[in-house]
């Protein structure tokens, strides 16, 4: 059950963004992840990777992009389709409903994205959360 994910980690938060271009909660938590040490990932729908990268660049937040071979920076943007198998200290999941809608195994993929963190999980969304997360 997706609702049980929050019990596994020490810190979890859910933030609602004001609009599709307003991702300041995600940027804020990305910065926190950089100061806490460890690896942080922003996991988002595959079609949002460029937008998230532009948002971080505009906020002067250094970051990398996940490749099939792994992560190249302490803060990386990870398309949801590449999240399986990763273990990270801090995870920011962006638009869980879009992750569910964009994949035939959407709830399974969302579960994978929500369970990558060992320390903290932040969910940032504009669209309503999937019922499985309520």
PDB file of C-alpha atoms in Angstrom:
ATOM      1  CA  UNK A   1       0.000   0.000   0.000  1.00  0.00           C
ATOM      2  CA  UNK A   2       1.427   3.370  -1.010  1.00  0.00           C
ATOM      3  CA  UNK A   3       0.242   4.987   2.218  1.00  0.00           C
ATOM      4  CA  UNK A   4       2.674   2.804   4.198  1.00  0.00           C
ATOM      5  CA  UNK A   5       5.722   4.202   2.375  1.00  0.00           C
ATOM      6  CA  UNK A   6       5.991   7.185   4.729  1.00  0.00           C
ATOM      7  CA  UNK A   7       6.477   4.909   7.737  1.00  0.00           C
ATOM      8  CA  UNK A   8       9.731   3.480   6.314  1.00  0.00           C
ATOM      9  CA  UNK A   9      11.724   6.699   6.299  1.00  0.00           C
ATOM     10  CA  UNK A  10      12.610   9.299   8.893  1.00  0.00           C
ATOM     11  CA  UNK A  11      11.182  12.366   7.122  1.00  0.00           C
ATOM     12  CA  UNK A  12       8.348  12.774   4.629  1.00  0.00           C
ATOM     13  CA  UNK A  13       6.445  15.792   3.370  1.00  0.00           C
ATOM     14  CA  UNK A  14       3.828  16.534   0.727  1.00  0.00           C
ATOM     15  CA  UNK A  15       3.743  19.971  -0.929  1.00  0.00           C
ATOM     16  CA  UNK A  16       1.232  21.321  -3.423  1.00  0.00           C
ATOM     17  CA  UNK A  17       2.744  23.567  -6.099  1.00  0.00           C
ATOM     18  CA  UNK A  18       0.765  26.626  -7.142  1.00  0.00           C
ATOM     19  CA  UNK A  19       0.956  25.884 -10.865  1.00  0.00           C
ATOM     20  CA  UNK A  20       2.840  23.649 -13.293  1.00  0.00           C
ATOM     21  CA  UNK A  21       5.790  26.033 -13.489  1.00  0.00           C
ATOM     22  CA  UNK A  22       6.008  26.774  -9.739  1.00  0.00           C
ATOM     23  CA  UNK A  23       8.267  24.102  -8.264  1.00  0.00           C
ATOM     24  CA  UNK A  24       9.898  26.108  -5.469  1.00  0.00           C
ATOM     25  CA  UNK A  25       9.178  23.456  -2.779  1.00  0.00           C
ATOM     26  CA  UNK A  26      11.112  20.937  -4.876  1.00  0.00           C
ATOM     27  CA  UNK A  27      13.973  23.384  -5.439  1.00  0.00           C
ATOM     28  CA  UNK A  28      14.066  24.193  -1.716  1.00  0.00           C
ATOM     29  CA  UNK A  29      14.278  20.526  -0.753  1.00  0.00           C
ATOM     30  CA  UNK A  30      16.875  19.885  -3.455  1.00  0.00           C
ATOM     31  CA  UNK A  31      19.055  22.554  -1.842  1.00  0.00           C
ATOM     32  CA  UNK A  32      18.512  20.975   1.590  1.00  0.00           C
ATOM     33  CA  UNK A  33      19.577  17.619   0.224  1.00  0.00           C
ATOM     34  CA  UNK A  34      22.806  19.175  -1.007  1.00  0.00           C
ATOM     35  CA  UNK A  35      23.646  20.581   2.429  1.00  0.00           C
ATOM     36  CA  UNK A  36      22.733  17.359   4.275  1.00  0.00           C
ATOM     37  CA  UNK A  37      25.214  15.333   2.248  1.00  0.00           C
ATOM     38  CA  UNK A  38      24.415  12.127   0.444  1.00  0.00           C
ATOM     39  CA  UNK A  39      22.615  11.582  -2.824  1.00  0.00           C
ATOM     40  CA  UNK A  40      19.397  13.356  -3.706  1.00  0.00           C
ATOM     41  CA  UNK A  41      17.149  12.675  -6.672  1.00  0.00           C
ATOM     42  CA  UNK A  42      14.240  14.558  -8.117  1.00  0.00           C
ATOM     43  CA  UNK A  43      12.135  11.813  -9.680  1.00  0.00           C
ATOM     44  CA  UNK A  44       9.595  13.105 -12.148  1.00  0.00           C
ATOM     45  CA  UNK A  45       7.535  11.970 -15.130  1.00  0.00           C
ATOM     46  CA  UNK A  46       9.836  11.338 -18.076  1.00  0.00           C
ATOM     47  CA  UNK A  47       8.396  14.249 -20.053  1.00  0.00           C
ATOM     48  CA  UNK A  48       9.177  16.721 -17.235  1.00  0.00           C
ATOM     49  CA  UNK A  49      12.942  16.134 -17.035  1.00  0.00           C
ATOM     50  CA  UNK A  50      13.803  19.140 -19.233  1.00  0.00           C
ATOM     51  CA  UNK A  51      11.424  21.411 -17.310  1.00  0.00           C
ATOM     52  CA  UNK A  52      12.868  20.351 -13.943  1.00  0.00           C
ATOM     53  CA  UNK A  53      16.414  20.866 -15.224  1.00  0.00           C
ATOM     54  CA  UNK A  54      15.522  24.362 -16.461  1.00  0.00           C
ATOM     55  CA  UNK A  55      13.931  25.202 -13.105  1.00  0.00           C
ATOM     56  CA  UNK A  56      17.040  24.118 -11.188  1.00  0.00           C
ATOM     57  CA  UNK A  57      19.351  25.919 -13.612  1.00  0.00           C
ATOM     58  CA  UNK A  58      17.319  29.129 -13.244  1.00  0.00           C
ATOM     59  CA  UNK A  59      17.630  28.799  -9.448  1.00  0.00           C
ATOM     60  CA  UNK A  60      21.420  28.230  -9.760  1.00  0.00           C
ATOM     61  CA  UNK A  61      21.170  24.728  -8.287  1.00  0.00           C
ATOM     62  CA  UNK A  62      23.892  22.443  -9.716  1.00  0.00           C
ATOM     63  CA  UNK A  63      22.527  19.084 -10.806  1.00  0.00           C
ATOM     64  CA  UNK A  64      22.964  16.190 -13.149  1.00  0.00           C
ATOM     65  CA  UNK A  65      20.655  13.942 -15.085  1.00  0.00           C
ATOM     66  CA  UNK A  66      20.310  10.231 -14.539  1.00  0.00           C
ATOM     67  CA  UNK A  67      21.623   8.036 -17.293  1.00  0.00           C
ATOM     68  CA  UNK A  68      20.936   4.354 -17.833  1.00  0.00           C
ATOM     69  CA  UNK A  69      24.355   3.729 -16.237  1.00  0.00           C
ATOM     70  CA  UNK A  70      23.563   5.660 -13.040  1.00  0.00           C
ATOM     71  CA  UNK A  71      23.755   9.074 -11.427  1.00  0.00           C
ATOM     72  CA  UNK A  72      26.552  11.518 -12.154  1.00  0.00           C
ATOM     73  CA  UNK A  73      25.969  14.156  -9.437  1.00  0.00           C
ATOM     74  CA  UNK A  74      24.919  14.343  -5.790  1.00  0.00           C
ATOM     75  CA  UNK A  75      21.676  15.947  -7.018  1.00  0.00           C
ATOM     76  CA  UNK A  76      20.220  14.324 -10.107  1.00  0.00           C
ATOM     77  CA  UNK A  77      16.988  14.522 -12.026  1.00  0.00           C
ATOM     78  CA  UNK A  78      15.709  11.014 -12.614  1.00  0.00           C
ATOM     79  CA  UNK A  79      12.941  10.118 -15.066  1.00  0.00           C
ATOM     80  CA  UNK A  80      10.509   7.798 -13.289  1.00  0.00           C
ATOM     81  CA  UNK A  81      11.219   5.088 -15.858  1.00  0.00           C
ATOM     82  CA  UNK A  82      14.877   4.912 -14.659  1.00  0.00           C
ATOM     83  CA  UNK A  83      14.188   4.929 -10.894  1.00  0.00           C
ATOM     84  CA  UNK A  84      14.051   1.165 -10.373  1.00  0.00           C
ATOM     85  CA  UNK A  85      17.075  -0.181  -8.541  1.00  0.00           C
ATOM     86  CA  UNK A  86      18.296   3.166  -7.208  1.00  0.00           C
ATOM     87  CA  UNK A  87      18.899   3.747  -3.508  1.00  0.00           C
ATOM     88  CA  UNK A  88      19.159   7.382  -2.457  1.00  0.00           C
ATOM     89  CA  UNK A  89      19.348   9.349   0.752  1.00  0.00           C
ATOM     90  CA  UNK A  90      16.720  11.923  -0.197  1.00  0.00           C
ATOM     91  CA  UNK A  91      14.040  11.743  -2.873  1.00  0.00           C
ATOM     92  CA  UNK A  92      11.725  14.409  -4.235  1.00  0.00           C
ATOM     93  CA  UNK A  93       8.895  12.899  -6.295  1.00  0.00           C
ATOM     94  CA  UNK A  94       7.209  15.377  -8.638  1.00  0.00           C
ATOM     95  CA  UNK A  95       3.649  14.916  -9.950  1.00  0.00           C
ATOM     96  CA  UNK A  96       2.803  11.386  -8.784  1.00  0.00           C
ATOM     97  CA  UNK A  97      -0.502  11.428 -10.724  1.00  0.00           C
ATOM     98  CA  UNK A  98       1.344  12.040 -13.982  1.00  0.00           C
ATOM     99  CA  UNK A  99       3.712   9.162 -13.196  1.00  0.00           C
ATOM    100  CA  UNK A 100       0.671   6.904 -12.758  1.00  0.00           C
ATOM    101  CA  UNK A 101      -1.068   8.193 -15.894  1.00  0.00           C
ATOM    102  CA  UNK A 102       1.988   7.981 -18.161  1.00  0.00           C
ATOM    103  CA  UNK A 103       2.744   4.276 -17.695  1.00  0.00           C
ATOM    104  CA  UNK A 104       0.751   1.081 -18.217  1.00  0.00           C
ATOM    105  CA  UNK A 105       2.032  -0.098 -14.805  1.00  0.00           C
ATOM    106  CA  UNK A 106       1.569   3.371 -13.312  1.00  0.00           C
ATOM    107  CA  UNK A 107       0.859   2.489  -9.673  1.00  0.00           C
ATOM    108  CA  UNK A 108       3.734   0.013  -9.646  1.00  0.00           C
ATOM    109  CA  UNK A 109       6.075   2.661 -11.069  1.00  0.00           C
ATOM    110  CA  UNK A 110       4.858   5.183  -8.497  1.00  0.00           C
ATOM    111  CA  UNK A 111       5.562   2.673  -5.725  1.00  0.00           C
ATOM    112  CA  UNK A 112       9.092   2.258  -7.081  1.00  0.00           C
ATOM    113  CA  UNK A 113       9.661   6.033  -7.084  1.00  0.00           C
ATOM    114  CA  UNK A 114       8.324   6.435  -3.551  1.00  0.00           C
ATOM    115  CA  UNK A 115      10.533   3.679  -2.132  1.00  0.00           C
ATOM    116  CA  UNK A 116      13.952   4.834  -3.395  1.00  0.00           C
ATOM    117  CA  UNK A 117      14.763   6.940  -0.314  1.00  0.00           C
ATOM    118  CA  UNK A 118      16.553   5.841   2.835  1.00  0.00           C
ATOM    119  CA  UNK A 119      16.338   9.172   4.686  1.00  0.00           C
ATOM    120  CA  UNK A 120      13.680  11.582   3.395  1.00  0.00           C
ATOM    121  CA  UNK A 121      10.835  11.702   0.898  1.00  0.00           C
ATOM    122  CA  UNK A 122       9.207  14.871  -0.395  1.00  0.00           C
ATOM    123  CA  UNK A 123       6.272  14.802  -2.797  1.00  0.00           C
ATOM    124  CA  UNK A 124       5.547  17.939  -4.815  1.00  0.00           C
ATOM    125  CA  UNK A 125       2.384  18.022  -6.892  1.00  0.00           C
ATOM    126  CA  UNK A 126       0.006  20.320  -8.698  1.00  0.00           C
ATOM    127  CA  UNK A 127      -2.457  17.683  -9.868  1.00  0.00           C
ATOM    128  CA  UNK A 128      -4.547  15.885  -7.213  1.00  0.00           C
ATOM    129  CA  UNK A 129      -2.695  12.976  -5.632  1.00  0.00           C
ATOM    130  CA  UNK A 130      -3.613   9.450  -6.773  1.00  0.00           C
ATOM    131  CA  UNK A 131      -6.229   7.800  -4.542  1.00  0.00           C
ATOM    132  CA  UNK A 132      -3.650   5.199  -3.491  1.00  0.00           C
ATOM    133  CA  UNK A 133      -1.680   7.966  -1.724  1.00  0.00           C
ATOM    134  CA  UNK A 134      -4.596   9.451   0.219  1.00  0.00           C
TER     135      UNK A 134
END
